[in-house]
Amino acid sequence: DLSTLNPEEIEKELNGKNVDLIIGGPPCQGFSVAGKRIVDDEIALQLKVAGAIQIKGPKWCGKTTSARQVAKSVLELQNPDLQDNYLELASTKPSLLLEGDKPRLIDEWQLAPKLWNAVRYDIDKTGECGSYILTGSAVPLDDDTTKDLHTGVGRFAIVDMKPMTLYESGDSNGKISLNDLLNIMAIS
């Protein structure tokens, strides 16, 4: 965090190099100066009780970053070099895309909606908890590719992720709770 450095520390870091401009900005949504996201405990809990979790939320709220912290293998369907191959496999033999250490993160799963049923089938077959984490920036389109998707009941837990709180981004010390304030106002 550049704001915590004093000018002497900055000069020491630069080690004699000339710098004309230093630019800073807000932290990336996926990273928290506080370390852990509030939702991380919910992700860990749901992985203990469900075969798979789907992390839902707006773009750039940190879904993939939080999932990567617990995933032991990752499939990135959005990889432009491999996407066509992945989509072909998802259409013809989706079980191959599920191979890998568990929990397996399937990022941008909505690009290949058939993977949802493949994950469900694998969970039914193995009975194991914490096998898959599905993340994505959108939900599949409501068309012929999604008409046969299982609801996921009993296999998937849904984790709703919100953008970083002020505490998570380091813009608050967390001593004042909006929830507590609202509860006090409701009692009054």
C-alpha positions as YAML, in Angstrom:
chain: A
units: angstrom
residues:
- id: 1
  name: ASP
  ca: [0.00, 0.00, 0.00]
- id: 2
  name: LEU
  ca: [1.73, 3.08, -1.29]
- id: 3
  name: SER
  ca: [-0.18, 5.39, 1.07]
- id: 4
  name: THR
  ca: [1.55, 3.89, 4.09]
- id: 5
  name: LEU
  ca: [5.07, 4.54, 2.75]
- id: 6
  name: ASN
  ca: [6.91, 7.68, 3.72]
- id: 7
  name: PRO
  ca: [9.12, 9.51, 1.16]
- id: 8
  name: GLU
  ca: [12.32, 7.95, 2.57]
- id: 9
  name: GLU
  ca: [10.94, 4.45, 2.15]
- id: 10
  name: ILE
  ca: [9.90, 5.24, -1.42]
- id: 11
  name: GLU
  ca: [13.40, 6.49, -2.25]
- id: 12
  name: LYS
  ca: [14.89, 3.36, -0.68]
- id: 13
  name: GLU
  ca: [12.53, 1.16, -2.75]
- id: 14
  name: LEU
  ca: [13.51, 2.99, -5.95]
- id: 15
  name: ASN
  ca: [17.20, 2.37, -5.20]
- id: 16
  name: GLY
  ca: [18.46, 5.47, -7.02]
- id: 17
  name: LYS
  ca: [16.23, 5.10, -10.10]
- id: 18
  name: ASN
  ca: [14.70, 8.28, -11.55]
- id: 19
  name: VAL
  ca: [10.91, 8.30, -11.50]
- id: 20
  name: ASP
  ca: [8.85, 11.12, -12.96]
- id: 21
  name: LEU
  ca: [5.42, 9.91, -11.90]
- id: 22
  name: ILE
  ca: [3.85, 7.42, -9.51]
- id: 23
  name: ILE
  ca: [0.22, 6.54, -10.17]
- id: 24
  name: GLY
  ca: [-2.12, 4.79, -7.76]
- id: 25
  name: GLY
  ca: [-5.71, 3.70, -7.84]
- id: 26
  name: PRO
  ca: [-8.30, 1.76, -5.93]
- id: 27
  name: PRO
  ca: [-7.56, -1.90, -5.27]
- id: 28
  name: CYS
  ca: [-8.71, -4.43, -7.82]
- id: 29
  name: GLN
  ca: [-12.07, -5.84, -6.69]
- id: 30
  name: GLY
  ca: [-10.57, -9.28, -6.44]
- id: 31
  name: PHE
  ca: [-7.98, -8.25, -3.89]
- id: 32
  name: SER
  ca: [-8.50, -7.06, -0.36]
- id: 33
  name: VAL
  ca: [-5.97, -5.18, 1.75]
- id: 34
  name: ALA
  ca: [-7.66, -6.78, 4.75]
- id: 35
  name: GLY
  ca: [-6.60, -10.17, 3.33]
- id: 36
  name: LYS
  ca: [-9.71, -12.31, 3.37]
- id: 37
  name: ARG
  ca: [-13.09, -11.51, 1.86]
- id: 38
  name: ILE
  ca: [-16.16, -11.78, 4.08]
- id: 39
  name: VAL
  ca: [-17.68, -14.32, 1.67]
- id: 40
  name: ASP
  ca: [-14.65, -16.64, 1.92]
- id: 41
  name: ASP
  ca: [-16.03, -18.30, 5.07]
- id: 42
  name: GLU
  ca: [-19.33, -18.99, 3.28]
- id: 43
  name: ILE
  ca: [-17.44, -20.54, 0.35]
- id: 44
  name: ALA
  ca: [-15.46, -22.79, 2.71]
- id: 45
  name: LEU
  ca: [-18.61, -23.85, 4.56]
- id: 46
  name: GLN
  ca: [-20.58, -24.62, 1.41]
- id: 47
  name: LEU
  ca: [-17.71, -26.70, 0.01]
- id: 48
  name: LYS
  ca: [-17.99, -28.89, 3.12]
- id: 49
  name: VAL
  ca: [-21.69, -29.61, 2.65]
- id: 50
  name: ALA
  ca: [-22.37, -29.48, -1.11]
- id: 51
  name: GLY
  ca: [-20.92, -31.35, -4.05]
- id: 52
  name: ALA
  ca: [-20.48, -28.10, -5.96]
- id: 53
  name: ILE
  ca: [-20.91, -24.40, -5.42]
- id: 54
  name: GLN
  ca: [-21.80, -21.73, -7.88]
- id: 55
  name: ILE
  ca: [-20.46, -18.31, -6.99]
- id: 56
  name: LYS
  ca: [-22.77, -15.66, -8.45]
- id: 57
  name: GLY
  ca: [-22.24, -11.93, -8.53]
- id: 58
  name: PRO
  ca: [-21.53, -8.90, -10.69]
- id: 59
  name: LYS
  ca: [-18.49, -8.66, -12.94]
- id: 60
  name: TRP
  ca: [-15.23, -7.87, -11.16]
- id: 61
  name: CYS
  ca: [-16.49, -8.55, -7.65]
- id: 62
  name: GLY
  ca: [-13.78, -11.17, -7.05]
- id: 63
  name: LYS
  ca: [-15.60, -14.46, -7.72]
- id: 64
  name: THR
  ca: [-12.71, -16.11, -9.55]
- id: 65
  name: THR
  ca: [-10.08, -14.72, -7.17]
- id: 66
  name: SER
  ca: [-11.88, -16.09, -4.11]
- id: 67
  name: ALA
  ca: [-12.48, -19.42, -5.84]
- id: 68
  name: ARG
  ca: [-8.81, -19.73, -6.85]
- id: 69
  name: GLN
  ca: [-7.80, -19.53, -3.20]
- id: 70
  name: VAL
  ca: [-9.46, -22.87, -2.47]
- id: 71
  name: ALA
  ca: [-9.36, -24.58, -5.89]
- id: 72
  name: LYS
  ca: [-6.76, -27.28, -6.51]
- id: 73
  name: SER
  ca: [-7.22, -27.18, -10.29]
- id: 74
  name: VAL
  ca: [-8.66, -24.65, -12.71]
- id: 75
  name: LEU
  ca: [-10.41, -24.81, -16.08]
- id: 76
  name: GLU
  ca: [-10.62, -21.39, -17.75]
- id: 77
  name: LEU
  ca: [-13.23, -21.69, -20.47]
- id: 78
  name: GLN
  ca: [-12.55, -18.10, -21.56]
- id: 79
  name: ASN
  ca: [-8.97, -18.92, -22.64]
- id: 80
  name: PRO
  ca: [-9.01, -17.81, -26.31]
- id: 81
  name: ASP
  ca: [-6.31, -20.31, -27.32]
- id: 82
  name: LEU
  ca: [-8.26, -23.28, -25.97]
- id: 83
  name: GLN
  ca: [-11.88, -22.14, -25.92]
- id: 84
  name: ASP
  ca: [-12.96, -23.83, -29.17]
- id: 85
  name: ASN
  ca: [-11.45, -27.13, -28.01]
- id: 86
  name: TYR
  ca: [-13.08, -26.81, -24.58]
- id: 87
  name: LEU
  ca: [-16.49, -26.07, -26.10]
- id: 88
  name: GLU
  ca: [-16.20, -29.05, -28.45]
- id: 89
  name: LEU
  ca: [-15.28, -31.31, -25.52]
- id: 90
  name: ALA
  ca: [-18.12, -29.88, -23.44]
- id: 91
  name: SER
  ca: [-20.48, -30.80, -26.26]
- id: 92
  name: THR
  ca: [-19.14, -34.30, -26.92]
- id: 93
  name: LYS
  ca: [-17.46, -35.60, -23.74]
- id: 94
  name: PRO
  ca: [-17.83, -33.12, -20.87]
- id: 95
  name: SER
  ca: [-16.46, -35.55, -18.29]
- id: 96
  name: LEU
  ca: [-12.96, -34.94, -19.69]
- id: 97
  name: LEU
  ca: [-13.20, -31.29, -18.65]
- id: 98
  name: LEU
  ca: [-14.05, -32.32, -15.09]
- id: 99
  name: GLU
  ca: [-10.76, -34.17, -14.68]
- id: 100
  name: GLY
  ca: [-8.34, -32.56, -12.26]
- id: 101
  name: ASP
  ca: [-7.68, -32.20, -8.56]
- id: 102
  name: LYS
  ca: [-10.70, -31.28, -6.46]
- id: 103
  name: PRO
  ca: [-12.10, -28.82, -5.79]
- id: 104
  name: ARG
  ca: [-11.96, -27.98, -9.49]
- id: 105
  name: LEU
  ca: [-12.75, -24.42, -10.50]
- id: 106
  name: ILE
  ca: [-14.65, -24.08, -13.77]
- id: 107
  name: ASP
  ca: [-14.42, -20.41, -14.64]
- id: 108
  name: GLU
  ca: [-16.95, -18.88, -17.05]
- id: 109
  name: TRP
  ca: [-18.91, -22.15, -16.98]
- id: 110
  name: GLN
  ca: [-21.89, -20.49, -18.68]
- id: 111
  name: LEU
  ca: [-19.97, -20.64, -21.97]
- id: 112
  name: ALA
  ca: [-20.59, -24.42, -21.89]
- id: 113
  name: PRO
  ca: [-23.91, -24.93, -20.07]
- id: 114
  name: LYS
  ca: [-23.75, -28.72, -20.55]
- id: 115
  name: LEU
  ca: [-21.03, -28.75, -17.90]
- id: 116
  name: TRP
  ca: [-23.69, -28.02, -15.26]
- id: 117
  name: ASN
  ca: [-25.36, -31.39, -15.85]
- id: 118
  name: ALA
  ca: [-21.97, -33.12, -16.13]
- id: 119
  name: VAL
  ca: [-21.02, -31.75, -12.72]
- id: 120
  name: ARG
  ca: [-24.39, -32.84, -11.30]
- id: 121
  name: TYR
  ca: [-23.95, -36.33, -12.73]
- id: 122
  name: ASP
  ca: [-20.43, -36.61, -11.28]
- id: 123
  name: ILE
  ca: [-21.65, -35.51, -7.86]
- id: 124
  name: ASP
  ca: [-24.45, -38.08, -8.00]
- id: 125
  name: LYS
  ca: [-21.93, -40.76, -8.97]
- id: 126
  name: THR
  ca: [-19.25, -39.94, -6.37]
- id: 127
  name: GLY
  ca: [-21.30, -38.49, -3.53]
- id: 128
  name: GLU
  ca: [-18.35, -36.28, -2.63]
- id: 129
  name: CYS
  ca: [-18.64, -32.79, -1.20]
- id: 130
  name: GLY
  ca: [-16.46, -29.90, -2.31]
- id: 131
  name: SER
  ca: [-15.71, -31.20, -5.78]
- id: 132
  name: TYR
  ca: [-16.50, -28.22, -8.02]
- id: 133
  name: ILE
  ca: [-16.65, -24.44, -7.98]
- id: 134
  name: LEU
  ca: [-18.44, -22.76, -10.88]
- id: 135
  name: THR
  ca: [-17.94, -19.07, -11.52]
- id: 136
  name: GLY
  ca: [-18.96, -16.80, -14.34]
- id: 137
  name: SER
  ca: [-19.82, -13.27, -15.29]
- id: 138
  name: ALA
  ca: [-23.26, -14.17, -16.60]
- id: 139
  name: VAL
  ca: [-25.84, -16.90, -16.63]
- id: 140
  name: PRO
  ca: [-26.46, -19.05, -19.70]
- id: 141
  name: LEU
  ca: [-28.90, -17.68, -22.22]
- id: 142
  name: ASP
  ca: [-32.40, -19.05, -21.97]
- id: 143
  name: ASP
  ca: [-32.35, -21.03, -25.21]
- id: 144
  name: ASP
  ca: [-32.10, -24.61, -26.47]
- id: 145
  name: THR
  ca: [-28.69, -25.10, -24.80]
- id: 146
  name: THR
  ca: [-30.17, -24.58, -21.34]
- id: 147
  name: LYS
  ca: [-33.64, -26.13, -21.58]
- id: 148
  name: ASP
  ca: [-32.44, -29.47, -20.16]
- id: 149
  name: LEU
  ca: [-30.35, -28.10, -17.30]
- id: 150
  name: HIS
  ca: [-31.07, -29.73, -13.98]
- id: 151
  name: THR
  ca: [-31.93, -27.32, -11.14]
- id: 152
  name: GLY
  ca: [-28.95, -28.50, -9.12]
- id: 153
  name: VAL
  ca: [-31.05, -28.99, -6.01]
- id: 154
  name: GLY
  ca: [-29.22, -31.17, -3.49]
- id: 155
  name: ARG
  ca: [-25.93, -30.94, -5.40]
- id: 156
  name: PHE
  ca: [-25.15, -27.23, -5.79]
- id: 157
  name: ALA
  ca: [-24.98, -24.50, -3.19]
- id: 158
  name: ILE
  ca: [-25.33, -20.96, -4.48]
- id: 159
  name: VAL
  ca: [-23.03, -18.33, -2.97]
- id: 160
  name: ASP
  ca: [-23.96, -14.73, -3.73]
- id: 161
  name: MET
  ca: [-20.93, -12.48, -3.84]
- id: 162
  name: LYS
  ca: [-21.14, -8.72, -3.60]
- id: 163
  name: PRO
  ca: [-18.53, -6.08, -4.48]
- id: 164
  name: MET
  ca: [-15.96, -5.40, -1.78]
- id: 165
  name: THR
  ca: [-17.14, -3.71, 1.38]
- id: 166
  name: LEU
  ca: [-15.38, -0.55, 2.52]
- id: 167
  name: TYR
  ca: [-13.67, -2.65, 5.19]
- id: 168
  name: GLU
  ca: [-12.41, -5.20, 2.66]
- id: 169
  name: SER
  ca: [-10.99, -2.46, 0.42]
- id: 170
  name: GLY
  ca: [-9.24, -0.81, 3.37]
- id: 171
  name: ASP
  ca: [-11.43, 2.31, 3.22]
- id: 172
  name: SER
  ca: [-12.95, 1.61, 6.65]
- id: 173
  name: ASN
  ca: [-11.62, 0.22, 9.91]
- id: 174
  name: GLY
  ca: [-14.82, -1.80, 10.37]
- id: 175
  name: LYS
  ca: [-15.60, -0.35, 13.81]
- id: 176
  name: ILE
  ca: [-18.95, 1.05, 12.70]
- id: 177
  name: SER
  ca: [-21.41, -1.45, 11.29]
- id: 178
  name: LEU
  ca: [-24.12, -0.25, 8.92]
- id: 179
  name: ASN
  ca: [-26.16, -3.26, 10.00]
- id: 180
  name: ASP
  ca: [-25.85, -2.23, 13.67]
- id: 181
  name: LEU
  ca: [-26.78, 1.36, 12.83]
- id: 182
  name: LEU
  ca: [-29.88, 0.23, 10.96]
- id: 183
  name: ASN
  ca: [-30.87, -2.08, 13.81]
- id: 184
  name: ILE
  ca: [-30.54, 0.78, 16.32]
- id: 185
  name: MET
  ca: [-32.68, 3.01, 14.08]
- id: 186
  name: ALA
  ca: [-35.31, 0.28, 13.76]
- id: 187
  name: ILE
  ca: [-35.51, -0.07, 17.57]
- id: 188
  name: SER
  ca: [-35.88, 3.69, 18.12]
...
